[in-house]
Amino acid sequence: MVVLRPRVFVTRQIFPEALELISAAADTEVWPDEQPPTPDQLLHKLESADGVVTNIMDRVDAPLLESSRQLKVVSQLGVGTDNIDLEEATRRGVMVGNTPGVLAGATADVGFALLMSAARRISESSRWLQGGNWEIQYHPMHWLGVDVHGATLGIVGLGQIGLEMAKRARGFSMRIIYYSRTRKLDLESEYGLEYMDPAALLRTADFVSLHLPLTPETRHYISERELRMMKPTAILINLARGAVVDSQALYTALKEGWIRGAALDVTDPEPIAHDDPLLSLDNIVITPHIGSASTASRLETCLLAARNVVAGVQGQRLEQCANPQVYQAKGI
Ligand code: NAP
C-alpha cells in the first residue's frame, strides 16, 4: 500500500535547518519569490496542502479556509496571529501554531533601542549629520534630549515582550508602571512594577510602550483621546502592530507637540507608503518591523514553526498552539 506523505506549503524562504525538519516529514514546497503569494496564489497552493507555514502578511481568512479542505495546521512564524481568522480555523478544526518564547528578548532589545533613540535623538541626529548639516561646533544648547535613566516607563500589555521591556528598564533605574488585561501580582513584587489603569498610566508615563496583540478591541487603542492624555514631554513606542495606534492622530500629535516623540517598529499599513506624512517628521524613529530579526531569534522562530507544522500534519498536538480548543474536537 502506498502511504501518501503530507504536503506542506511554506509562504517564504526560511532557514534551511527548519526546511530540513519539514521536508523529513512532508512533501514541501517553498514560495520562491521575495514578494508574498497573492491571495489567489495562496488559495491555489493550499487546495491540496495539509499544512502551511505563514507570516503576518499572509491573510488566512474564512474563504481561504473554506477552500483549503485538506488543511490541518496553519503554522505562523511569530506570536501575533491577527492575519488569521482564529475563530473560523477553530470551527473547522484547523490547528494554528505560533512562536511565543523564542523572540521576546530580541524584540524587547529593539524596543529599548527605539526608546533610547527617540529619547536621546540618536536616529534624528544621525540623519541630520548624514545629510551634511553639521557645521556649527559642539554647542551646549544643541541636540538636547530627555533622560532614560530615572524616568517612568508605562508598559501596556504585560505579556512576554512587555516583561522583557520591564527587565531592561530596571537596569536603567526606571520607575515601571503597567496596565494589562490581567493584573500580575507576582510580577509586581518580583520586578517592582506598579499597576495603573490605562488613563492614569497615560498621564504618568514618560515613555508609553505598547505590547498588546491586535484584536478588534485593541485596534486604535491609542487615538486622539489617549494622545491628548499623555504628557507633552512623553514618547510613544509601538512594537505591537501598526493598527494599535491611529496613525493620523499620531501625526497630528507629533506635528502639534501634544507629545514629544514616537518610536515605531510597526506601521499601518506595512510597508508604510513612501508619502506617508509620518515620514516627514523629525521627532519620530521608524524601523521596518525588525523587532524579532536577530539571526538567533529568527532561527529559533523558524525551527519552532517547523516543529509545529510537522506535529500538525501528523495529527499531533503542537508545541505552541494559539487555538488549543481544537484539540478536544479532534480528540487529541
Ligand atoms: P503576549 O505574551 O501574548 O502578551 C500580550 C499581553 O497583552 C498579554 O499580557 C495580554 O493579556 C495583554 N492584553 C491582551 N489584550 C489586552 C487588552 N485589550 N488590554 C490590555 N492588555 C491586553 O504576547 P507578546 O509575545 O508579548 O507579543 C505582544 C504582541 O507584540 C504580539 O501580539 C505581536 O502583535 C507583537 N509582536 C511584534 C514583534 C515585532 O517584531 N515588532 C515581534 C513579536 C510580537 P493578559 O494581561 O491577560 O496577560
Tab-separated table of N, CA, C and O in Angstrom, residues 192-306:
chain	number	residue	atom	x	y	z
A	192	GLY	N	9.213	44.827	40.814
A	192	GLY	CA	8.960	46.186	41.293
A	192	GLY	C	8.060	46.981	40.364
A	192	GLY	O	8.317	48.151	40.075
A	193	LEU	N	7.012	46.358	39.850
A	193	LEU	CA	6.109	47.036	38.910
A	193	LEU	C	4.911	47.598	39.655
A	193	LEU	O	4.472	47.031	40.657
A	194	GLU	N	4.359	48.709	39.148
A	194	GLU	CA	3.137	49.276	39.737
A	194	GLU	C	2.011	49.177	38.717
A	194	GLU	O	2.188	49.618	37.569
A	195	TYR	N	0.882	48.648	39.144
A	195	TYR	CA	-0.272	48.533	38.255
A	195	TYR	C	-1.031	49.857	38.233
A	195	TYR	O	-1.228	50.477	39.275
A	196	MET	N	-1.459	50.292	37.056
A	196	MET	CA	-2.286	51.511	36.938
A	196	MET	C	-3.349	51.296	35.893
A	196	MET	O	-3.129	50.553	34.935
A	197	ASP	N	-4.486	51.992	36.061
A	197	ASP	CA	-5.482	51.900	34.995
A	197	ASP	C	-4.942	52.670	33.790
A	197	ASP	O	-4.019	53.486	33.914
A	198	PRO	N	-5.511	52.405	32.582
A	198	PRO	CA	-4.921	52.979	31.366
A	198	PRO	C	-4.808	54.498	31.403
A	198	PRO	O	-3.778	55.056	30.992
A	199	ALA	N	-5.836	55.193	31.895
A	199	ALA	CA	-5.790	56.665	31.877
A	199	ALA	C	-4.681	57.178	32.785
A	199	ALA	O	-3.908	58.069	32.407
A	200	ALA	N	-4.558	56.596	33.974
A	200	ALA	CA	-3.511	57.038	34.908
A	200	ALA	C	-2.136	56.754	34.329
A	200	ALA	O	-1.214	57.574	34.444
A	201	LEU	N	-2.005	55.604	33.666
A	201	LEU	CA	-0.708	55.269	33.060
A	201	LEU	C	-0.344	56.306	31.995
A	201	LEU	O	0.783	56.816	31.964
A	202	LEU	N	-1.303	56.637	31.140
A	202	LEU	CA	-1.011	57.597	30.056
A	202	LEU	C	-0.625	58.963	30.618
A	202	LEU	O	0.232	59.652	30.069
A	203	ARG	N	-1.254	59.333	31.730
A	203	ARG	CA	-0.965	60.659	32.305
A	203	ARG	C	0.369	60.688	33.050
A	203	ARG	O	0.940	61.747	33.256
A	204	THR	N	0.851	59.506	33.462
A	204	THR	CA	2.030	59.444	34.333
A	204	THR	C	3.329	59.134	33.592
A	204	THR	O	4.392	59.628	33.959
A	205	ALA	N	3.226	58.311	32.546
A	205	ALA	CA	4.453	57.754	31.948
A	205	ALA	C	5.229	58.781	31.125
A	205	ALA	O	4.644	59.610	30.421
A	206	ASP	N	6.552	58.693	31.194
A	206	ASP	CA	7.410	59.458	30.290
A	206	ASP	C	7.565	58.719	28.959
A	206	ASP	O	7.781	59.330	27.919
A	207	PHE	N	7.485	57.382	29.035
A	207	PHE	CA	7.537	56.536	27.836
A	207	PHE	C	6.362	55.581	27.922
A	207	PHE	O	6.228	54.865	28.928
A	208	VAL	N	5.525	55.571	26.906
A	208	VAL	CA	4.405	54.625	26.860
A	208	VAL	C	4.759	53.579	25.814
A	208	VAL	O	4.943	53.902	24.641
A	209	SER	N	4.865	52.327	26.230
A	209	SER	CA	5.342	51.286	25.332
A	209	SER	C	4.247	50.233	25.143
A	209	SER	O	3.774	49.630	26.112
A	210	LEU	N	3.858	49.995	23.879
A	210	LEU	CA	2.687	49.157	23.589
A	210	LEU	C	3.090	47.724	23.248
A	210	LEU	O	3.900	47.498	22.344
A	211	HIS	N	2.483	46.772	23.961
A	211	HIS	CA	2.802	45.351	23.739
A	211	HIS	C	1.557	44.484	23.740
A	211	HIS	O	1.535	43.391	24.298
A	212	LEU	N	0.494	45.023	23.113
A	212	LEU	CA	-0.786	44.319	23.037
A	212	LEU	C	-0.891	43.562	21.721
A	212	LEU	O	-0.367	44.019	20.713
A	213	PRO	N	-1.634	42.466	21.690
A	213	PRO	CA	-1.947	41.878	20.377
A	213	PRO	C	-2.950	42.776	19.660
A	213	PRO	O	-3.689	43.523	20.311
A	214	LEU	N	-2.976	42.730	18.333
A	214	LEU	CA	-4.012	43.469	17.590
A	214	LEU	C	-5.270	42.614	17.534
A	214	LEU	O	-5.248	41.496	17.006
A	215	THR	N	-6.337	43.135	18.105
A	215	THR	CA	-7.639	42.464	18.089
A	215	THR	C	-8.667	43.552	17.772
A	215	THR	O	-8.322	44.744	17.796
A	216	PRO	N	-9.923	43.190	17.524
A	216	PRO	CA	-10.918	44.246	17.313
A	216	PRO	C	-10.950	45.223	18.496
A	216	PRO	O	-11.120	46.430	18.313
A	217	GLU	N	-10.701	44.714	19.681
A	217	GLU	CA	-10.738	45.553	20.887
A	217	GLU	C	-9.539	46.510	20.970
A	217	GLU	O	-9.655	47.616	21.501
A	218	THR	N	-8.403	46.109	20.453
A	218	THR	CA	-7.198	46.948	20.610
A	218	THR	C	-6.882	47.783	19.369
A	218	THR	O	-5.902	48.525	19.368
A	219	ARG	N	-7.673	47.646	18.288
A	219	ARG	CA	-7.468	48.491	17.106
A	219	ARG	C	-7.625	49.961	17.518
A	219	ARG	O	-8.582	50.313	18.200
A	220	HIS	N	-6.696	50.806	17.175
A	220	HIS	CA	-6.689	52.230	17.550
A	220	HIS	C	-6.833	52.420	19.060
A	220	HIS	O	-7.524	53.311	19.535
A	221	TYR	N	-6.178	51.545	19.782
A	221	TYR	CA	-6.142	51.647	21.247
A	221	TYR	C	-5.608	53.023	21.652
A	221	TYR	O	-6.049	53.631	22.616
A	222	ILE	N	-4.605	53.493	20.882
A	222	ILE	CA	-4.101	54.854	21.097
A	222	ILE	C	-4.624	55.718	19.957
A	222	ILE	O	-4.247	55.541	18.791
A	223	SER	N	-5.517	56.635	20.322
A	223	SER	CA	-6.098	57.536	19.347
A	223	SER	C	-6.007	58.961	19.901
A	223	SER	O	-5.278	59.200	20.867
A	224	GLU	N	-6.766	59.888	19.311
A	224	GLU	CA	-6.621	61.290	19.729
A	224	GLU	C	-6.807	61.457	21.239
A	224	GLU	O	-6.017	62.135	21.914
A	225	ARG	N	-7.843	60.807	21.759
A	225	ARG	CA	-8.169	60.967	23.188
A	225	ARG	C	-6.975	60.562	24.064
A	225	ARG	O	-6.585	61.276	24.997
A	226	GLU	N	-6.390	59.421	23.749
A	226	GLU	CA	-5.284	58.907	24.558
A	226	GLU	C	-4.031	59.773	24.377
A	226	GLU	O	-3.307	60.044	25.338
A	227	LEU	N	-3.785	60.200	23.131
A	227	LEU	CA	-2.601	61.025	22.880
A	227	LEU	C	-2.694	62.351	23.632
A	227	LEU	O	-1.690	62.878	24.116
A	228	ARG	N	-3.922	62.853	23.744
A	228	ARG	CA	-4.097	64.121	24.467
A	228	ARG	C	-3.929	63.933	25.976
A	228	ARG	O	-3.697	64.898	26.703
A	229	MET	N	-4.077	62.704	26.444
A	229	MET	CA	-3.873	62.451	27.885
A	229	MET	C	-2.391	62.379	28.242
A	229	MET	O	-2.005	62.570	29.379
A	230	MET	N	-1.567	62.063	27.261
A	230	MET	CA	-0.142	61.864	27.557
A	230	MET	C	0.535	63.200	27.850
A	230	MET	O	0.073	64.262	27.441
A	231	LYS	N	1.660	63.131	28.543
A	231	LYS	CA	2.407	64.354	28.853
A	231	LYS	C	2.974	64.952	27.564
A	231	LYS	O	3.369	64.196	26.669
A	232	PRO	N	3.102	66.252	27.478
A	232	PRO	CA	3.699	66.839	26.265
A	232	PRO	C	5.167	66.440	26.089
A	232	PRO	O	5.723	66.561	25.002
A	233	THR	N	5.761	65.940	27.168
A	233	THR	CA	7.164	65.503	27.097
A	233	THR	C	7.282	63.999	26.844
A	233	THR	O	8.390	63.458	26.798
A	234	ALA	N	6.142	63.319	26.690
A	234	ALA	CA	6.184	61.844	26.629
A	234	ALA	C	6.532	61.341	25.228
A	234	ALA	O	6.345	62.039	24.224
A	235	ILE	N	7.010	60.098	25.203
A	235	ILE	CA	7.364	59.433	23.940
A	235	ILE	C	6.566	58.131	23.848
A	235	ILE	O	6.490	57.373	24.825
A	236	LEU	N	5.974	57.896	22.680
A	236	LEU	CA	5.187	56.679	22.454
A	236	LEU	C	6.023	55.666	21.684
A	236	LEU	O	6.622	56.010	20.661
A	237	ILE	N	6.044	54.425	22.176
A	237	ILE	CA	6.774	53.361	21.477
A	237	ILE	C	5.771	52.297	21.070
A	237	ILE	O	5.014	51.795	21.913
A	238	ASN	N	5.739	51.975	19.788
A	238	ASN	CA	4.833	50.907	19.341
A	238	ASN	C	5.629	49.779	18.709
A	238	ASN	O	6.228	49.932	17.646
A	239	LEU	N	5.598	48.647	19.396
A	239	LEU	CA	6.329	47.462	18.959
A	239	LEU	C	5.332	46.340	18.680
A	239	LEU	O	5.723	45.211	18.412
A	240	ALA	N	4.024	46.677	18.777
A	240	ALA	CA	2.999	45.628	18.709
A	240	ALA	C	2.532	45.431	17.266
A	240	ALA	O	3.095	44.613	16.526
A	241	ARG	N	1.527	46.176	16.857
A	241	ARG	CA	1.055	46.175	15.472
A	241	ARG	C	0.676	47.616	15.133
A	241	ARG	O	0.129	48.335	15.988
A	242	GLY	N	0.900	48.012	13.869
A	242	GLY	CA	0.663	49.386	13.474
A	242	GLY	C	-0.724	49.876	13.833
A	242	GLY	O	-0.897	50.990	14.346
A	243	ALA	N	-1.744	49.042	13.591
A	243	ALA	CA	-3.126	49.492	13.763
A	243	ALA	C	-3.543	49.624	15.229
A	243	ALA	O	-4.656	50.059	15.517
A	244	VAL	N	-2.680	49.288	16.160
A	244	VAL	CA	-2.980	49.546	17.577
A	244	VAL	C	-2.979	51.068	17.825
A	244	VAL	O	-3.596	51.561	18.761
A	245	VAL	N	-2.297	51.790	16.935
A	245	VAL	CA	-2.254	53.264	17.030
A	245	VAL	C	-2.966	53.855	15.814
A	245	VAL	O	-2.774	53.377	14.686
A	246	ASP	N	-3.759	54.889	16.038
A	246	ASP	CA	-4.382	55.639	14.942
A	246	ASP	C	-3.296	56.552	14.354
A	246	ASP	O	-2.912	57.550	14.975
A	247	SER	N	-2.786	56.200	13.174
A	247	SER	CA	-1.597	56.925	12.692
A	247	SER	C	-1.899	58.371	12.314
A	247	SER	O	-1.010	59.221	12.413
A	248	GLN	N	-3.134	58.658	11.898
A	248	GLN	CA	-3.429	60.066	11.573
A	248	GLN	C	-3.400	60.925	12.832
A	248	GLN	O	-2.863	62.028	12.853
A	249	ALA	N	-3.986	60.380	13.906
A	249	ALA	CA	-3.968	61.106	15.180
A	249	ALA	C	-2.530	61.249	15.677
A	249	ALA	O	-2.145	62.301	16.206
A	250	LEU	N	-1.733	60.213	15.467
A	250	LEU	CA	-0.334	60.285	15.912
A	250	LEU	C	0.406	61.379	15.147
A	250	LEU	O	1.177	62.152	15.741
A	251	TYR	N	0.147	61.460	13.852
A	251	TYR	CA	0.811	62.504	13.052
A	251	TYR	C	0.482	63.881	13.632
A	251	TYR	O	1.378	64.706	13.862
A	252	THR	N	-0.805	64.116	13.885
A	252	THR	CA	-1.202	65.433	14.408
A	252	THR	C	-0.554	65.674	15.768
A	252	THR	O	-0.066	66.773	16.057
A	253	ALA	N	-0.542	64.649	16.596
A	253	ALA	CA	0.033	64.789	17.941
A	253	ALA	C	1.516	65.159	17.872
A	253	ALA	O	2.000	66.007	18.640
A	254	LEU	N	2.223	64.543	16.932
A	254	LEU	CA	3.660	64.822	16.816
A	254	LEU	C	3.904	66.188	16.174
A	254	LEU	O	4.808	66.929	16.559
A	255	LYS	N	3.092	66.507	15.215
A	255	LYS	CA	3.240	67.780	14.497
A	255	LYS	C	2.913	68.961	15.421
A	255	LYS	O	3.609	69.971	15.421
A	256	GLU	N	1.839	68.783	16.225
A	256	GLU	CA	1.387	69.903	17.059
A	256	GLU	C	1.972	69.864	18.474
A	256	GLU	O	1.621	70.678	19.312
A	257	GLY	N	2.812	68.866	18.743
A	257	GLY	CA	3.503	68.832	20.033
A	257	GLY	C	2.646	68.393	21.212
A	257	GLY	O	2.939	68.741	22.349
A	258	TRP	N	1.592	67.607	20.962
A	258	TRP	CA	0.855	67.056	22.114
A	258	TRP	C	1.765	66.113	22.886
A	258	TRP	O	1.646	65.972	24.082
A	259	ILE	N	2.632	65.401	22.140
A	259	ILE	CA	3.647	64.567	22.783
A	259	ILE	C	4.997	64.907	22.150
A	259	ILE	O	5.054	65.533	21.087
A	260	ARG	N	6.066	64.463	22.811
A	260	ARG	CA	7.396	64.846	22.333
A	260	ARG	C	7.848	64.060	21.098
A	260	ARG	O	8.461	64.607	20.180
A	261	GLY	N	7.576	62.749	21.114
A	261	GLY	CA	8.091	61.939	20.010
A	261	GLY	C	7.481	60.564	19.977
A	261	GLY	O	6.685	60.186	20.848
A	262	ALA	N	7.854	59.818	18.945
A	262	ALA	CA	7.358	58.443	18.819
A	262	ALA	C	8.444	57.579	18.214
A	262	ALA	O	9.317	58.066	17.483
A	263	ALA	N	8.376	56.296	18.557
A	263	ALA	CA	9.305	55.315	18.003
A	263	ALA	C	8.483	54.096	17.625
A	263	ALA	O	7.805	53.511	18.466
A	264	LEU	N	8.509	53.752	16.351
A	264	LEU	CA	7.636	52.686	15.851
A	264	LEU	C	8.450	51.598	15.171
A	264	LEU	O	9.309	51.894	14.334
A	265	ASP	N	8.135	50.356	15.488
A	265	ASP	CA	8.707	49.252	14.707
A	265	ASP	C	7.652	48.671	13.768
A	265	ASP	O	7.953	47.785	12.979
A	266	VAL	N	6.428	49.162	13.915
A	266	VAL	CA	5.310	48.627	13.129
A	266	VAL	C	4.487	49.801	12.623
A	266	VAL	O	4.379	50.818	13.300
A	267	THR	N	3.916	49.661	11.441
A	267	THR	CA	3.151	50.761	10.857
A	267	THR	C	1.849	50.208	10.287
A	267	THR	O	1.682	48.998	10.150
A	268	ASP	N	0.968	51.117	9.946
A	268	ASP	CA	-0.311	50.727	9.353
A	268	ASP	C	-0.531	51.572	8.116
A	268	ASP	O	-0.793	52.774	8.245
A	269	PRO	N	-0.370	51.034	6.893
A	269	PRO	CA	-0.084	49.633	6.588
A	269	PRO	C	1.420	49.361	6.590
A	269	PRO	O	2.222	50.261	6.806
A	270	GLU	N	1.767	48.107	6.345
A	270	GLU	CA	3.167	47.729	6.118
A	270	GLU	C	3.265	47.137	4.719
A	270	GLU	O	2.444	46.288	4.387
A	271	PRO	N	4.248	47.571	3.929
A	271	PRO	CA	5.157	48.679	4.180
A	271	PRO	C	4.392	50.008	4.246
A	271	PRO	O	3.347	50.155	3.604
A	272	ILE	N	4.962	50.948	4.983
A	272	ILE	CA	4.362	52.279	5.072
A	272	ILE	C	4.494	52.955	3.691
A	272	ILE	O	5.494	52.739	2.986
A	273	ALA	N	3.467	53.736	3.304
A	273	ALA	CA	3.526	54.415	1.995
A	273	ALA	C	4.690	55.397	1.979
A	273	ALA	O	4.981	56.042	2.995
A	274	HIS	N	5.345	55.528	0.831
A	274	HIS	CA	6.528	56.409	0.746
A	274	HIS	C	6.171	57.870	1.018
A	274	HIS	O	7.022	58.649	1.424
A	275	ASP	N	4.892	58.224	0.785
A	275	ASP	CA	4.500	59.616	1.027
A	275	ASP	C	3.690	59.753	2.322
A	275	ASP	O	2.987	60.745	2.522
A	276	ASP	N	3.789	58.776	3.206
A	276	ASP	CA	3.073	58.886	4.491
A	276	ASP	C	3.602	60.107	5.249
A	276	ASP	O	4.820	60.270	5.396
A	277	PRO	N	2.696	60.969	5.736
A	277	PRO	CA	3.165	62.194	6.415
A	277	PRO	C	4.042	61.907	7.637
A	277	PRO	O	4.888	62.742	7.980
A	278	LEU	N	3.906	60.749	8.261
A	278	LEU	CA	4.761	60.446	9.419
A	278	LEU	C	6.237	60.505	9.042
A	278	LEU	O	7.092	60.869	9.853
A	279	LEU	N	6.527	60.151	7.781
A	279	LEU	CA	7.931	60.107	7.355
A	279	LEU	C	8.544	61.496	7.221
A	279	LEU	O	9.761	61.629	7.129
A	280	SER	N	7.698	62.517	7.225
A	280	SER	CA	8.228	63.874	7.069
A	280	SER	C	8.641	64.490	8.407
A	280	SER	O	9.192	65.586	8.446
A	281	LEU	N	8.363	63.787	9.501
A	281	LEU	CA	8.608	64.375	10.832
A	281	LEU	C	10.014	64.072	11.337
A	281	LEU	O	10.569	62.999	11.071
A	282	ASP	N	10.564	65.024	12.112
A	282	ASP	CA	11.872	64.787	12.730
A	282	ASP	C	11.743	64.002	14.036
A	282	ASP	O	12.647	63.249	14.399
A	283	ASN	N	10.619	64.216	14.735
A	283	ASN	CA	10.511	63.630	16.078
A	283	ASN	C	9.920	62.228	16.070
A	283	ASN	O	9.102	61.861	16.897
A	284	ILE	N	10.356	61.428	15.089
A	284	ILE	CA	9.891	60.045	15.007
A	284	ILE	C	11.040	59.155	14.542
A	284	ILE	O	11.896	59.591	13.767
A	285	VAL	N	11.077	57.949	15.064
A	285	VAL	CA	12.007	56.914	14.600
A	285	VAL	C	11.137	55.774	14.109
A	285	VAL	O	10.234	55.341	14.830
A	286	ILE	N	11.386	55.290	12.907
A	286	ILE	CA	10.579	54.169	12.400
A	286	ILE	C	11.515	53.102	11.835
A	286	ILE	O	12.389	53.403	11.019
A	287	THR	N	11.311	51.875	12.279
A	287	THR	CA	12.071	50.756	11.711
A	287	THR	C	11.080	49.804	11.031
A	287	THR	O	9.901	49.753	11.405
A	288	PRO	N	11.552	49.046	10.036
A	288	PRO	CA	10.642	48.230	9.217
A	288	PRO	C	10.329	46.857	9.825
A	288	PRO	O	10.681	45.827	9.261
A	289	HIS	N	9.666	46.861	10.983
A	289	HIS	CA	9.220	45.622	11.651
A	289	HIS	C	10.399	44.650	11.831
A	289	HIS	O	10.366	43.507	11.359
A	290	ILE	N	11.417	45.127	12.540
A	290	ILE	CA	12.630	44.314	12.708
A	290	ILE	C	12.745	43.738	14.116
A	290	ILE	O	13.781	43.174	14.473
A	291	GLY	N	11.674	43.888	14.930
A	291	GLY	CA	11.754	43.509	16.344
A	291	GLY	C	12.409	42.164	16.595
A	291	GLY	O	13.340	42.046	17.394
A	292	SER	N	11.948	41.138	15.915
A	292	SER	CA	12.458	39.794	16.225
A	292	SER	C	13.596	39.397	15.288
A	292	SER	O	14.022	38.240	15.283
A	293	ALA	N	14.086	40.351	14.483
A	293	ALA	CA	15.016	39.986	13.415
A	293	ALA	C	16.473	39.894	13.856
A	293	ALA	O	17.348	40.491	13.236
A	294	SER	N	16.742	39.157	14.911
A	294	SER	CA	18.143	38.764	15.143
A	294	SER	C	18.281	37.366	14.540
A	294	SER	O	17.308	36.605	14.492
A	295	THR	N	19.474	37.028	14.095
A	295	THR	CA	19.653	35.732	13.433
A	295	THR	C	19.236	34.597	14.371
A	295	THR	O	18.503	33.686	13.978
A	296	ALA	N	19.690	34.692	15.630
A	296	ALA	CA	19.393	33.601	16.571
A	296	ALA	C	17.894	33.477	16.811
A	296	ALA	O	17.335	32.367	16.817
A	297	SER	N	17.236	34.611	16.979
A	297	SER	CA	15.807	34.579	17.276
A	297	SER	C	15.003	34.073	16.071
A	297	SER	O	14.073	33.273	16.210
A	298	ARG	N	15.367	34.534	14.875
A	298	ARG	CA	14.640	34.091	13.678
A	298	ARG	C	14.861	32.606	13.404
A	298	ARG	O	13.948	31.907	12.973
A	299	LEU	N	16.091	32.131	13.690
A	299	LEU	CA	16.329	30.690	13.504
A	299	LEU	C	15.438	29.893	14.454
A	299	LEU	O	14.764	28.944	14.044
A	300	GLU	N	15.412	30.292	15.723
A	300	GLU	CA	14.574	29.583	16.697
A	300	GLU	C	13.098	29.663	16.309
A	300	GLU	O	12.340	28.711	16.480
A	301	THR	N	12.692	30.828	15.793
A	301	THR	CA	11.294	31.005	15.363
A	301	THR	C	10.968	30.029	14.227
A	301	THR	O	9.927	29.356	14.243
A	302	CYS	N	11.862	29.956	13.236
A	302	CYS	CA	11.625	29.056	12.099
A	302	CYS	C	11.612	27.593	12.547
A	302	CYS	O	10.782	26.803	12.080
A	303	LEU	N	12.514	27.252	13.458
A	303	LEU	CA	12.554	25.854	13.927
A	303	LEU	C	11.272	25.502	14.684
A	303	LEU	O	10.708	24.421	14.508
A	304	LEU	N	10.807	26.435	15.526
A	304	LEU	CA	9.575	26.163	16.274
A	304	LEU	C	8.378	26.062	15.319
A	304	LEU	O	7.531	25.162	15.450
A	305	ALA	N	8.323	26.949	14.334
A	305	ALA	CA	7.227	26.879	13.355
A	305	ALA	C	7.297	25.568	12.572
A	305	ALA	O	6.265	24.964	12.248
A	306	ALA	N	8.513	25.115	12.286
A	306	ALA	CA	8.677	23.841	11.572
A	306	ALA	C	8.175	22.680	12.437
A	306	ALA	O	7.442	21.805	11.962
